[in-house]
Short mmCIF file of C-alpha atoms in Angstrom, two decimals:
data_model
loop_
_atom_site.label_atom_id
_atom_site.label_comp_id
_atom_site.label_asym_id
_atom_site.label_seq_id
_atom_site.Cartn_x
_atom_site.Cartn_y
_atom_site.Cartn_z
CA MET A 677 69.74 127.43 92.21
CA LEU A 678 67.80 124.16 92.22
CA ALA A 679 69.90 121.30 93.54
CA THR A 680 68.27 119.00 90.98
CA ASP A 681 69.61 121.05 88.08
CA PRO A 682 70.92 118.59 85.44
CA MET A 683 74.02 120.78 85.14
CA LEU A 684 74.94 119.68 88.67
CA THR A 685 74.56 116.03 87.73
CA GLN A 686 76.82 116.56 84.73
CA LEU A 687 79.45 118.50 86.68
CA PRO A 688 82.70 116.49 86.56
CA LYS A 689 83.34 115.22 90.07
CA VAL A 690 86.12 113.47 91.96
CA GLU A 691 85.32 111.19 94.91
CA LEU A 692 88.08 110.49 97.42
CA HIS A 693 86.42 108.85 100.41
CA VAL A 694 84.23 105.93 99.47
CA HIS A 695 84.64 102.27 100.42
CA LEU A 696 84.21 99.60 97.77
CA GLU A 697 82.44 97.37 100.31
CA GLY A 698 80.26 100.35 101.13
CA PHE A 699 78.40 100.00 97.84
CA VAL A 700 76.78 96.80 99.08
CA ASP A 701 73.06 97.39 99.62
CA THR A 702 70.21 95.06 100.51
CA ASP A 703 69.66 93.92 96.92
CA PHE A 704 73.33 93.24 96.25
CA LEU A 705 73.70 91.38 99.53
CA PHE A 706 70.65 89.22 98.79
CA GLU A 707 71.92 88.41 95.30
CA MET A 708 75.40 87.60 96.63
CA LEU A 709 74.00 85.22 99.23
CA MET A 710 71.92 83.49 96.55
CA ARG A 711 74.85 83.29 94.15
CA ASN A 712 77.12 81.78 96.77
CA ASN A 713 74.51 79.32 98.08
CA SER A 714 74.97 80.84 101.50
CA THR A 715 73.59 79.20 104.60
CA LYS A 716 72.83 82.66 106.02
CA SER A 717 69.23 83.82 106.20
CA LEU A 718 67.74 84.83 102.86
CA ASP A 719 64.89 86.70 104.49
CA LYS A 720 65.03 90.14 102.87
CA SER A 721 63.36 91.80 105.83
CA GLU A 722 66.24 90.64 108.02
CA LEU A 723 68.74 92.04 105.55
CA VAL A 724 66.90 95.37 105.52
CA SER A 725 67.00 95.54 109.32
CA LEU A 726 70.77 95.02 109.20
CA PHE A 727 71.10 98.41 107.52
CA GLU A 728 68.82 100.20 109.99
CA PHE A 729 71.53 101.00 112.53
CA LYS A 730 71.42 104.13 114.70
CA ASN A 731 75.03 104.60 115.76
CA PHE A 732 78.66 103.86 114.88
CA PRO A 733 78.82 100.41 116.58
CA GLY A 734 75.66 99.42 114.68
CA PHE A 735 77.27 100.45 111.42
CA ILE A 736 80.42 98.46 112.21
CA ASN A 737 78.30 95.38 112.95
CA ALA A 738 76.50 95.72 109.61
CA PHE A 739 79.81 96.23 107.79
CA LYS A 740 81.31 93.10 109.37
CA THR A 741 78.27 91.06 108.40
CA VAL A 742 78.53 92.21 104.79
CA VAL A 743 82.25 91.47 104.60
CA ASP A 744 81.65 87.91 105.83
CA CYS A 745 79.38 87.23 102.85
CA PHE A 746 82.06 87.61 100.15
CA LYS A 747 83.19 84.27 98.79
CA GLY A 748 85.09 84.71 95.53
CA PRO A 749 86.40 86.95 92.71
CA GLU A 750 83.01 87.28 90.99
CA ASP A 751 81.66 89.12 94.03
CA PHE A 752 84.36 91.78 93.68
CA TYR A 753 83.90 92.06 89.93
CA LEU A 754 80.17 92.65 90.27
CA LEU A 755 80.56 95.06 93.18
CA THR A 756 83.18 97.12 91.35
CA LYS A 757 80.92 97.25 88.31
CA LYS A 758 78.00 98.38 90.46
CA ALA A 759 80.09 100.99 92.26
CA LEU A 760 81.54 102.59 89.15
CA GLU A 761 78.22 102.62 87.30
CA ALA A 762 76.63 104.47 90.23
CA GLN A 763 79.47 106.99 90.45
CA ALA A 764 79.56 107.60 86.70
CA LYS A 765 75.81 108.26 86.75
CA ASP A 766 76.49 111.00 89.32
CA GLY A 767 79.15 112.64 87.19
CA VAL A 768 82.25 111.15 88.81
CA VAL A 769 85.19 111.06 86.40
CA TYR A 770 87.81 109.89 88.89
CA THR A 771 87.62 108.04 92.21
CA GLU A 772 90.11 106.91 94.83
CA THR A 773 88.26 104.05 96.47
CA TYR A 774 89.06 102.52 99.84
CA PHE A 775 89.39 98.75 99.97
CA THR A 776 90.45 96.40 102.78
CA PRO A 777 91.87 93.23 101.18
CA ILE A 778 92.86 91.55 104.43
CA PHE A 779 89.19 90.94 105.25
CA TYR A 780 89.14 88.47 102.36
CA THR A 781 92.68 87.10 102.16
CA LYS A 782 92.31 85.99 105.79
CA LYS A 783 89.35 83.89 104.64
CA GLY A 784 91.43 82.25 101.93
CA ILE A 785 90.23 84.22 98.91
CA ASP A 786 93.17 84.59 96.54
CA TYR A 787 94.57 88.14 96.51
CA LYS A 788 95.63 88.09 92.87
CA GLU A 789 92.22 86.84 91.77
CA ILE A 790 90.52 89.61 93.74
CA MET A 791 92.67 92.25 92.09
CA ILE A 792 92.18 90.76 88.62
CA ALA A 793 88.41 90.90 89.13
CA ILE A 794 88.44 94.50 90.36
CA ASN A 795 90.79 95.54 87.57
CA GLU A 796 88.66 93.92 84.90
CA ALA A 797 85.52 95.71 86.05
CA ALA A 798 87.41 99.00 86.35
CA LYS A 799 88.78 98.74 82.82
CA GLU A 800 85.30 98.02 81.47
CA ALA A 801 83.85 101.01 83.32
CA GLU A 802 86.57 103.32 82.03
CA LYS A 803 85.92 102.20 78.47
CA LYS A 804 82.14 102.48 78.83
CA ASP A 805 81.72 105.60 80.99
CA GLY A 806 85.13 107.27 81.10
CA ILE A 807 85.45 106.94 84.86
CA GLN A 808 88.90 106.16 86.28
CA MET A 809 89.42 104.30 89.55
CA ARG A 810 92.42 104.02 91.83
CA LEU A 811 92.52 102.20 95.18
CA ILE A 812 93.52 103.05 98.73
CA PHE A 813 94.33 99.92 100.74
CA ASP A 814 92.74 100.59 104.10
CA ALA A 815 94.04 98.82 107.19
CA VAL A 816 92.12 98.45 110.47
CA ARG A 817 93.61 99.86 113.68
CA ASN A 818 91.81 97.33 115.84
CA PHE A 819 93.72 94.42 114.27
CA GLY A 820 97.10 95.77 115.42
CA PRO A 821 100.42 96.73 113.75
CA GLU A 822 101.13 93.31 112.23
CA SER A 823 97.83 93.32 110.38
CA VAL A 824 98.42 96.88 109.19
CA GLN A 825 101.83 95.86 107.88
CA GLU A 826 100.26 92.93 106.05
CA VAL A 827 97.78 95.24 104.30
CA PHE A 828 100.56 97.60 103.27
CA GLU A 829 102.64 94.71 101.95
CA LEU A 830 99.66 93.59 99.87
CA ALA A 831 99.63 97.08 98.39
CA SER A 832 103.27 96.66 97.42
CA LYS A 833 102.37 93.43 95.60
CA ASP A 834 99.75 95.06 93.41
CA THR A 835 100.43 94.44 89.72
CA THR A 836 97.42 96.34 88.34
CA GLY A 837 98.85 99.79 89.07
CA ARG A 838 95.64 100.86 90.80
CA VAL A 839 96.85 101.17 94.40
CA VAL A 840 98.02 104.75 95.02
CA ALA A 841 97.81 105.06 98.80
CA VAL A 842 97.43 103.25 102.09
CA GLY A 843 95.11 104.20 104.91
CA LEU A 844 94.04 103.49 108.47
CA GLY A 845 90.50 103.13 109.78
CA GLY A 846 88.85 101.76 112.89
CA ASP A 847 88.69 102.78 116.54
CA GLU A 848 90.70 106.00 116.90
CA ALA A 849 90.33 106.33 120.67
CA ASN A 850 91.56 102.87 121.67
CA PHE A 851 94.08 102.30 118.87
CA PRO A 852 95.95 105.62 118.47
CA ALA A 853 98.26 106.54 115.63
CA GLN A 854 101.53 106.11 117.50
CA ALA A 855 101.15 102.33 117.31
CA PHE A 856 101.50 102.43 113.53
CA ILE A 857 104.43 104.78 112.89
CA ASP A 858 106.75 102.07 111.54
CA GLN A 859 104.11 100.69 109.18
CA PHE A 860 103.35 104.06 107.61
CA ALA A 861 107.04 104.87 107.30
CA TRP A 862 107.57 101.56 105.50
CA ALA A 863 104.67 102.14 103.10
CA GLN A 864 105.77 105.66 102.28
CA ALA A 865 109.28 104.35 101.58
CA GLN A 866 107.64 102.10 98.97
CA GLY A 867 106.17 105.19 97.31
CA PHE A 868 102.63 105.11 98.71
CA CYS A 869 100.85 108.20 99.98
CA GLY A 870 99.30 107.94 103.44
CA VAL A 871 95.76 108.82 104.51
CA CYS A 872 93.95 108.30 107.79
CA HIS A 873 90.44 108.21 109.18
CA ALA A 874 90.79 110.78 111.96
CA GLY A 875 88.43 113.12 113.70
CA GLU A 876 85.46 110.87 113.02
CA THR A 877 84.90 109.45 116.50
CA ALA A 878 87.85 111.10 118.29
CA GLY A 879 89.08 114.68 118.53
CA GLU A 880 91.93 117.01 117.68
CA GLN A 881 94.76 114.85 119.01
CA SER A 882 93.79 111.98 116.74
CA MET A 883 94.04 114.28 113.73
CA LEU A 884 97.32 115.82 114.88
CA ASP A 885 98.87 112.39 115.39
CA ALA A 886 97.73 111.24 111.96
CA VAL A 887 99.57 114.15 110.36
CA GLU A 888 102.57 114.54 112.64
CA LEU A 889 103.30 110.87 113.39
CA LEU A 890 102.01 109.08 110.31
CA ASN A 891 102.59 111.85 107.75
CA ALA A 892 99.01 111.47 106.49
CA ARG A 893 98.28 113.78 103.58
CA ARG A 894 94.51 113.49 103.90
CA LEU A 895 92.19 113.07 106.87
CA GLY A 896 88.91 111.22 106.60
CA HIS A 897 85.91 112.94 108.27
CA ALA A 898 87.93 115.49 110.32
CA LEU A 899 85.11 116.82 112.47
CA LYS A 900 85.39 119.51 115.16
CA ILE A 901 88.28 121.57 113.83
CA LYS A 902 88.08 124.90 115.63
CA LYS A 903 89.25 128.23 114.27
CA GLY A 904 92.61 129.13 115.78
CA SER A 905 93.32 125.58 116.96
CA ARG A 906 96.59 123.69 116.57
CA ILE A 907 95.07 121.28 114.07
CA GLU A 908 93.83 124.19 111.95
CA GLU A 909 97.35 125.58 111.84
CA VAL A 910 98.74 122.21 110.84
CA ILE A 911 96.27 121.50 108.03
CA GLN A 912 96.70 124.97 106.58
CA THR A 913 100.49 125.19 106.78
CA GLN A 914 100.98 121.62 105.50
CA ASN A 915 98.13 121.71 102.97
CA ILE A 916 96.38 118.69 104.47
CA SER A 917 93.19 117.71 102.67
CA LEU A 918 89.97 116.80 104.46
CA GLU A 919 87.63 114.11 103.14
CA LEU A 920 84.19 115.16 104.38
CA CYS A 921 81.23 112.77 104.57
CA PRO A 922 78.20 114.61 106.03
CA THR A 923 75.48 111.97 105.57
CA SER A 924 77.80 109.29 106.95
CA ASN A 925 78.40 111.34 110.10
CA LEU A 926 74.65 111.86 110.47
CA LYS A 927 73.81 108.18 110.04
CA THR A 928 76.44 107.02 112.54
CA GLY A 929 75.35 109.57 115.14
CA GLN A 930 78.42 111.80 115.05
CA ILE A 931 76.26 114.85 114.30
CA GLU A 932 72.59 115.45 115.12
CA SER A 933 71.67 117.09 111.80
CA LEU A 934 73.34 118.03 108.53
CA LYS A 935 73.23 121.65 109.69
CA ASP A 936 75.65 120.66 112.46
CA HIS A 937 78.28 119.47 110.00
CA PRO A 938 81.25 121.89 109.75
CA PHE A 939 81.27 121.75 105.94
CA ALA A 940 80.27 125.40 105.45
CA ALA A 941 82.79 126.69 107.99
CA TYR A 942 85.58 124.64 106.41
CA MET A 943 84.62 125.87 102.96
CA GLU A 944 84.62 129.49 104.16
CA GLU A 945 88.00 129.11 105.85
CA GLY A 946 89.44 127.82 102.59
CA TYR A 947 90.40 124.36 103.87
CA GLN A 948 91.36 121.88 101.20
CA ILE A 949 88.22 119.76 101.29
CA SER A 950 86.32 117.19 99.26
CA ILE A 951 82.79 115.93 99.78
CA ASN A 952 82.11 112.20 99.66
CA SER A 953 79.52 109.46 100.16
CA ASP A 954 81.64 107.05 102.30
CA ASP A 955 79.34 103.97 102.23
CA PRO A 956 76.45 104.56 99.80
CA GLY A 957 74.73 101.21 100.30
CA PHE A 958 74.72 101.56 104.08
CA PHE A 959 73.77 105.23 104.30
CA GLY A 960 71.59 105.72 101.24
CA SER A 961 74.11 108.34 100.17
CA SER A 962 75.76 109.35 96.90
CA ILE A 963 78.24 112.01 95.92
CA LEU A 964 75.55 113.79 93.88
CA GLY A 965 73.27 113.64 96.91
CA GLU A 966 75.99 115.20 99.08
CA PHE A 967 76.42 118.03 96.58
CA GLN A 968 72.66 118.54 96.51
CA LYS A 969 72.21 118.51 100.28
CA MET A 970 75.10 120.83 101.07
CA GLY A 971 74.22 123.12 98.18
CA ALA A 972 70.62 123.43 99.32
CA LEU A 973 71.63 124.05 102.95
CA HIS A 974 74.13 126.75 102.07
CA ASN A 975 72.52 128.34 99.01
CA PHE A 976 75.21 127.31 96.55
CA GLN A 977 75.47 128.80 93.09
CA ALA A 978 77.19 127.27 90.07
CA ALA A 979 80.56 128.76 91.04
CA ASP A 980 80.37 127.18 94.52
CA TYR A 981 79.70 123.70 93.16
CA CYS A 982 82.53 124.02 90.65
CA GLN A 983 84.91 125.32 93.31
CA LEU A 984 84.08 122.32 95.51
CA SER A 985 84.75 119.97 92.62
CA LYS A 986 88.07 121.67 91.87
CA ARG A 987 89.17 121.31 95.50
CA ALA A 988 88.58 117.57 95.28
CA VAL A 989 90.77 117.40 92.16
CA ASP A 990 93.54 119.25 93.98
CA SER A 991 93.21 116.85 96.94
CA SER A 992 93.61 113.75 94.78
CA PHE A 993 96.81 111.78 94.25
CA LEU A 994 96.76 112.37 90.51
CA ASN A 995 99.80 113.97 88.93
CA ARG A 996 99.66 117.61 87.86
CA ILE A 997 98.94 116.86 84.21
CA GLU A 998 96.00 114.61 85.08
CA LYS A 999 94.67 117.14 87.59
CA ASP A 1000 94.84 119.89 84.99
CA LYS A 1001 92.84 117.79 82.53
CA ILE A 1002 89.97 117.32 84.97
CA THR A 1003 90.12 120.93 86.12
CA THR A 1004 89.82 122.05 82.50
CA LYS A 1005 86.70 119.89 82.15
CA ILE A 1006 85.22 121.52 85.24
CA LEU A 1007 85.96 125.02 83.98
CA ASP A 1008 84.51 124.22 80.55
CA HIS A 1009 81.39 122.89 82.25
CA PHE A 1010 81.15 126.03 84.36
CA ASP A 1011 81.29 128.22 81.26
CA LYS A 1012 78.32 126.32 79.82
CA TRP A 1013 76.48 126.36 83.15
CA LYS A 1014 76.73 130.09 83.79
CA GLY A 1015 75.99 130.80 80.13
#
């Protein structure tokens, strides 16, 4: 089956691991600098080179540079609009998008104004394209427990109803999960689900700690799970979902080629997985592109694509009724596709 089949584009999709800031690309960054009368260089060639990193530290440097360029609510409104338009074009009907508000509140940008801007753009996108967005407030391990607690408390102050979960990203090896047990327990007591970047740059223990110490219900990236391992037992017995991001792992040097990504093995083992773009502006990725690449590599047929989409629905934090609605759309699309 051709990966460019328009039926694949129209397949209802759910994206669970994508960062709002990750939709910034060279053009958006240039326009934002112009709009904010920034004193930073407006040489486009320099901006392009920023995105030409070869490893994970290079990516982090680019991400930090982008974050520093945000100045006010309009930036978040326009970025949310851009993000949801791109996802809707790829067939996404529902997205749980990572966002790290502390990057901006620490600079003095008003939290309520940020959320109003994001919410306004999200409501417009839902009305125009039918795409729904919820948020995962992502804290950074490197900033320590107090910063993580601050992010989670911001989640508790959300008045838009969009924040459904809290997460943890950053340096797994040097800032392990056990430092954040109290913060996750607090957030979950407030009713938030917990997720965790784990198994991206560290191994099995990082993933085990995320589940067993932080009660994470989903793991972001989750590379190097071996058949018969302790982490395999845990994710299967506790129904832990894995947010896979193949192109991201390739671009940050975690795998040498897309063929090295464990996607196919995880799919075959029946793990609860989703496939995601992570940071589209940084990696030149998209959820449709991930479907196309993995489908082409592993000779997917219509049923495989639809099964992958259904697994993402099941991995979401939607309630059962909402999940069933999207699943019905997928099954209806499959009937048309195979017919």
